[in-house]
Amino acid sequence: MQTVYTLLALFIGLVVPLQAAVNNQLRAFIGGSPLLAALVSFSVGIVTLLLMSLATGQKMSGLMGLAKVQPWMLVGGVLGAIFVFGTTLIAPKLGAASMLALIIGGQVCAGLLFDRFGWLGMPLRDLSWPRLLGAALVIMGVLLVNFGDRLLGSSS
């Protein structure tokens, strides 16, 4: 099952630039607003998730538990909206590779902290040297993707 989750994570990573590009094209057709493009994207996402929930037999009565959640537990939707809006705004400004390198660098750094401290119930994982070296290599990749031409004196 671990392989399935690994491949799913890779697939999600592969479609993020596609999502940014699609939302950028949508933005162009709805008046140039990245905020409205994100709104449309999220609206389509809501319908998709509803249909997937119905198709897989999810018990909608589980949503009654929403009355008991603490407000901070709903922040995931806000963060998702910021992500979709942000990628729609930033992709045409920085390019897909630069934007994604920065996002991935931030995700790896934050992920190490969540693993190390078990924030919000995440399982604890040590900050081993191989993991820290991997993060350092990701950061080096972020710098090369974004500033490599200037750092290495080459031009495109």
PDB file of C-alpha atoms in Angstrom, residues 14-140:
ATOM      1  CA  LEU A  14       2.940  16.214 -11.342  1.00  0.00           C
ATOM      2  CA  VAL A  15      -0.489  17.826 -11.699  1.00  0.00           C
ATOM      3  CA  VAL A  16       0.220  20.968  -9.658  1.00  0.00           C
ATOM      4  CA  PRO A  17       1.883  22.750 -12.614  1.00  0.00           C
ATOM      5  CA  LEU A  18      -1.011  21.588 -14.799  1.00  0.00           C
ATOM      6  CA  GLN A  19      -3.472  23.055 -12.283  1.00  0.00           C
ATOM      7  CA  ALA A  20      -1.609  26.367 -12.260  1.00  0.00           C
ATOM      8  CA  ALA A  21      -1.522  26.493 -16.066  1.00  0.00           C
ATOM      9  CA  VAL A  22      -5.206  25.589 -16.419  1.00  0.00           C
ATOM     10  CA  ASN A  23      -6.217  28.183 -13.816  1.00  0.00           C
ATOM     11  CA  ASN A  24      -4.059  30.768 -15.575  1.00  0.00           C
ATOM     12  CA  GLN A  25      -5.901  30.095 -18.845  1.00  0.00           C
ATOM     13  CA  LEU A  26      -9.225  30.303 -16.999  1.00  0.00           C
ATOM     14  CA  ARG A  27      -8.131  33.621 -15.487  1.00  0.00           C
ATOM     15  CA  ALA A  28      -7.596  35.048 -18.955  1.00  0.00           C
ATOM     16  CA  PHE A  29     -11.174  34.207 -19.939  1.00  0.00           C
ATOM     17  CA  ILE A  30     -12.876  35.634 -16.848  1.00  0.00           C
ATOM     18  CA  GLY A  31     -11.556  39.147 -16.804  1.00  0.00           C
ATOM     19  CA  GLY A  32      -7.970  38.519 -15.719  1.00  0.00           C
ATOM     20  CA  SER A  33      -8.743  37.994 -12.035  1.00  0.00           C
ATOM     21  CA  PRO A  34      -6.705  35.264 -10.315  1.00  0.00           C
ATOM     22  CA  LEU A  35      -9.125  35.501  -7.384  1.00  0.00           C
ATOM     23  CA  LEU A  36     -12.154  34.738  -9.572  1.00  0.00           C
ATOM     24  CA  ALA A  37     -10.249  31.948 -11.323  1.00  0.00           C
ATOM     25  CA  ALA A  38      -9.487  30.398  -7.922  1.00  0.00           C
ATOM     26  CA  LEU A  39     -13.161  30.778  -6.958  1.00  0.00           C
ATOM     27  CA  VAL A  40     -14.281  28.932 -10.092  1.00  0.00           C
ATOM     28  CA  SER A  41     -11.608  26.266  -9.535  1.00  0.00           C
ATOM     29  CA  PHE A  42     -12.719  25.722  -5.945  1.00  0.00           C
ATOM     30  CA  SER A  43     -16.375  25.614  -6.987  1.00  0.00           C
ATOM     31  CA  VAL A  44     -15.648  22.892  -9.520  1.00  0.00           C
ATOM     32  CA  GLY A  45     -13.590  21.139  -6.835  1.00  0.00           C
ATOM     33  CA  ILE A  46     -16.523  21.196  -4.407  1.00  0.00           C
ATOM     34  CA  VAL A  47     -18.823  19.612  -6.980  1.00  0.00           C
ATOM     35  CA  THR A  48     -16.143  17.015  -7.801  1.00  0.00           C
ATOM     36  CA  LEU A  49     -15.652  16.096  -4.136  1.00  0.00           C
ATOM     37  CA  LEU A  50     -19.408  15.866  -3.600  1.00  0.00           C
ATOM     38  CA  LEU A  51     -19.785  13.511  -6.564  1.00  0.00           C
ATOM     39  CA  MET A  52     -16.799  11.425  -5.416  1.00  0.00           C
ATOM     40  CA  SER A  53     -18.283  11.220  -1.902  1.00  0.00           C
ATOM     41  CA  LEU A  54     -21.621  10.063  -3.270  1.00  0.00           C
ATOM     42  CA  ALA A  55     -20.011   7.604  -5.700  1.00  0.00           C
ATOM     43  CA  THR A  56     -17.933   5.992  -2.944  1.00  0.00           C
ATOM     44  CA  GLY A  57     -20.839   5.752  -0.498  1.00  0.00           C
ATOM     45  CA  GLN A  58     -19.574   8.204   2.087  1.00  0.00           C
ATOM     46  CA  LYS A  59     -22.015   8.689   4.935  1.00  0.00           C
ATOM     47  CA  MET A  60     -23.054  12.333   4.654  1.00  0.00           C
ATOM     48  CA  SER A  61     -24.334  12.126   8.229  1.00  0.00           C
ATOM     49  CA  GLY A  62     -20.671  12.350   9.241  1.00  0.00           C
ATOM     50  CA  LEU A  63     -20.877  16.035   8.325  1.00  0.00           C
ATOM     51  CA  MET A  64     -23.056  16.536  11.398  1.00  0.00           C
ATOM     52  CA  GLY A  65     -19.794  16.395  13.357  1.00  0.00           C
ATOM     53  CA  LEU A  66     -18.946  19.811  11.911  1.00  0.00           C
ATOM     54  CA  ALA A  67     -21.058  21.362  14.665  1.00  0.00           C
ATOM     55  CA  LYS A  68     -18.460  20.141  17.175  1.00  0.00           C
ATOM     56  CA  VAL A  69     -15.216  21.113  15.432  1.00  0.00           C
ATOM     57  CA  GLN A  70     -13.138  23.991  16.638  1.00  0.00           C
ATOM     58  CA  PRO A  71     -12.937  26.877  14.162  1.00  0.00           C
ATOM     59  CA  TRP A  72      -9.181  26.469  13.606  1.00  0.00           C
ATOM     60  CA  MET A  73      -9.882  23.002  12.188  1.00  0.00           C
ATOM     61  CA  LEU A  74     -11.495  24.650   9.158  1.00  0.00           C
ATOM     62  CA  VAL A  75      -8.345  26.585   8.281  1.00  0.00           C
ATOM     63  CA  GLY A  76      -7.407  23.857   5.784  1.00  0.00           C
ATOM     64  CA  GLY A  77      -9.983  25.259   3.372  1.00  0.00           C
ATOM     65  CA  VAL A  78      -8.514  28.741   3.760  1.00  0.00           C
ATOM     66  CA  LEU A  79      -5.012  27.398   3.142  1.00  0.00           C
ATOM     67  CA  GLY A  80      -6.203  25.495   0.077  1.00  0.00           C
ATOM     68  CA  ALA A  81      -7.817  28.636  -1.280  1.00  0.00           C
ATOM     69  CA  ILE A  82      -4.611  30.599  -0.685  1.00  0.00           C
ATOM     70  CA  PHE A  83      -2.661  27.888  -2.514  1.00  0.00           C
ATOM     71  CA  VAL A  84      -4.938  27.833  -5.559  1.00  0.00           C
ATOM     72  CA  PHE A  85      -5.170  31.629  -5.680  1.00  0.00           C
ATOM     73  CA  GLY A  86      -1.428  31.986  -5.123  1.00  0.00           C
ATOM     74  CA  THR A  87      -0.436  29.586  -7.874  1.00  0.00           C
ATOM     75  CA  THR A  88      -2.877  31.240 -10.271  1.00  0.00           C
ATOM     76  CA  LEU A  89      -1.365  34.625  -9.437  1.00  0.00           C
ATOM     77  CA  ILE A  90       2.304  33.631  -9.300  1.00  0.00           C
ATOM     78  CA  ALA A  91       2.717  31.059 -12.109  1.00  0.00           C
ATOM     79  CA  PRO A  92       2.520  33.602 -14.933  1.00  0.00           C
ATOM     80  CA  LYS A  93       4.857  35.957 -13.035  1.00  0.00           C
ATOM     81  CA  LEU A  94       7.632  33.525 -12.046  1.00  0.00           C
ATOM     82  CA  GLY A  95       7.003  30.572 -14.346  1.00  0.00           C
ATOM     83  CA  ALA A  96       5.871  27.119 -13.284  1.00  0.00           C
ATOM     84  CA  ALA A  97       9.293  25.693 -12.405  1.00  0.00           C
ATOM     85  CA  SER A  98      10.402  28.650 -10.270  1.00  0.00           C
ATOM     86  CA  MET A  99       7.071  28.845  -8.477  1.00  0.00           C
ATOM     87  CA  LEU A 100       6.967  25.118  -7.786  1.00  0.00           C
ATOM     88  CA  ALA A 101      10.579  24.952  -6.633  1.00  0.00           C
ATOM     89  CA  LEU A 102       9.829  27.634  -4.053  1.00  0.00           C
ATOM     90  CA  ILE A 103       6.613  25.904  -2.971  1.00  0.00           C
ATOM     91  CA  ILE A 104       8.334  22.526  -2.667  1.00  0.00           C
ATOM     92  CA  GLY A 105      11.226  24.038  -0.721  1.00  0.00           C
ATOM     93  CA  GLY A 106       8.780  25.578   1.719  1.00  0.00           C
ATOM     94  CA  GLN A 107       6.834  22.329   1.981  1.00  0.00           C
ATOM     95  CA  VAL A 108       9.932  20.259   2.741  1.00  0.00           C
ATOM     96  CA  CYS A 109      11.130  22.692   5.424  1.00  0.00           C
ATOM     97  CA  ALA A 110       7.693  22.895   7.061  1.00  0.00           C
ATOM     98  CA  GLY A 111       7.238  19.134   6.693  1.00  0.00           C
ATOM     99  CA  LEU A 112      10.460  18.465   8.604  1.00  0.00           C
ATOM    100  CA  LEU A 113       9.216  20.650  11.440  1.00  0.00           C
ATOM    101  CA  PHE A 114       5.815  18.930  11.517  1.00  0.00           C
ATOM    102  CA  ASP A 115       7.561  15.522  11.552  1.00  0.00           C
ATOM    103  CA  ARG A 116      10.046  16.533  14.244  1.00  0.00           C
ATOM    104  CA  PHE A 117       7.562  18.108  16.653  1.00  0.00           C
ATOM    105  CA  GLY A 118       4.406  16.143  15.789  1.00  0.00           C
ATOM    106  CA  TRP A 119       2.393  19.328  15.342  1.00  0.00           C
ATOM    107  CA  LEU A 120      -1.372  18.861  14.956  1.00  0.00           C
ATOM    108  CA  GLY A 121      -1.157  15.135  15.586  1.00  0.00           C
ATOM    109  CA  MET A 122       1.340  14.286  12.851  1.00  0.00           C
ATOM    110  CA  PRO A 123       3.460  11.213  13.671  1.00  0.00           C
ATOM    111  CA  LEU A 124       6.902  11.990  15.098  1.00  0.00           C
ATOM    112  CA  ARG A 125       9.919  11.368  12.861  1.00  0.00           C
ATOM    113  CA  ASP A 126      13.492  12.224  13.710  1.00  0.00           C
ATOM    114  CA  LEU A 127      15.523  14.769  11.795  1.00  0.00           C
ATOM    115  CA  SER A 128      18.166  12.316  10.625  1.00  0.00           C
ATOM    116  CA  TRP A 129      21.232  13.405   8.673  1.00  0.00           C
ATOM    117  CA  PRO A 130      19.936  11.860   5.432  1.00  0.00           C
ATOM    118  CA  ARG A 131      16.653  13.759   5.785  1.00  0.00           C
ATOM    119  CA  LEU A 132      18.446  17.026   6.562  1.00  0.00           C
ATOM    120  CA  LEU A 133      20.808  16.464   3.631  1.00  0.00           C
ATOM    121  CA  GLY A 134      17.783  15.829   1.402  1.00  0.00           C
ATOM    122  CA  ALA A 135      16.220  19.103   2.561  1.00  0.00           C
ATOM    123  CA  ALA A 136      19.500  20.933   1.923  1.00  0.00           C
ATOM    124  CA  LEU A 137      19.615  19.492  -1.589  1.00  0.00           C
ATOM    125  CA  VAL A 138      16.030  20.615  -2.179  1.00  0.00           C
ATOM    126  CA  ILE A 139      16.973  24.127  -1.035  1.00  0.00           C
ATOM    127  CA  MET A 140      19.999  24.017  -3.355  1.00  0.00           C
TER     128      MET A 140
END
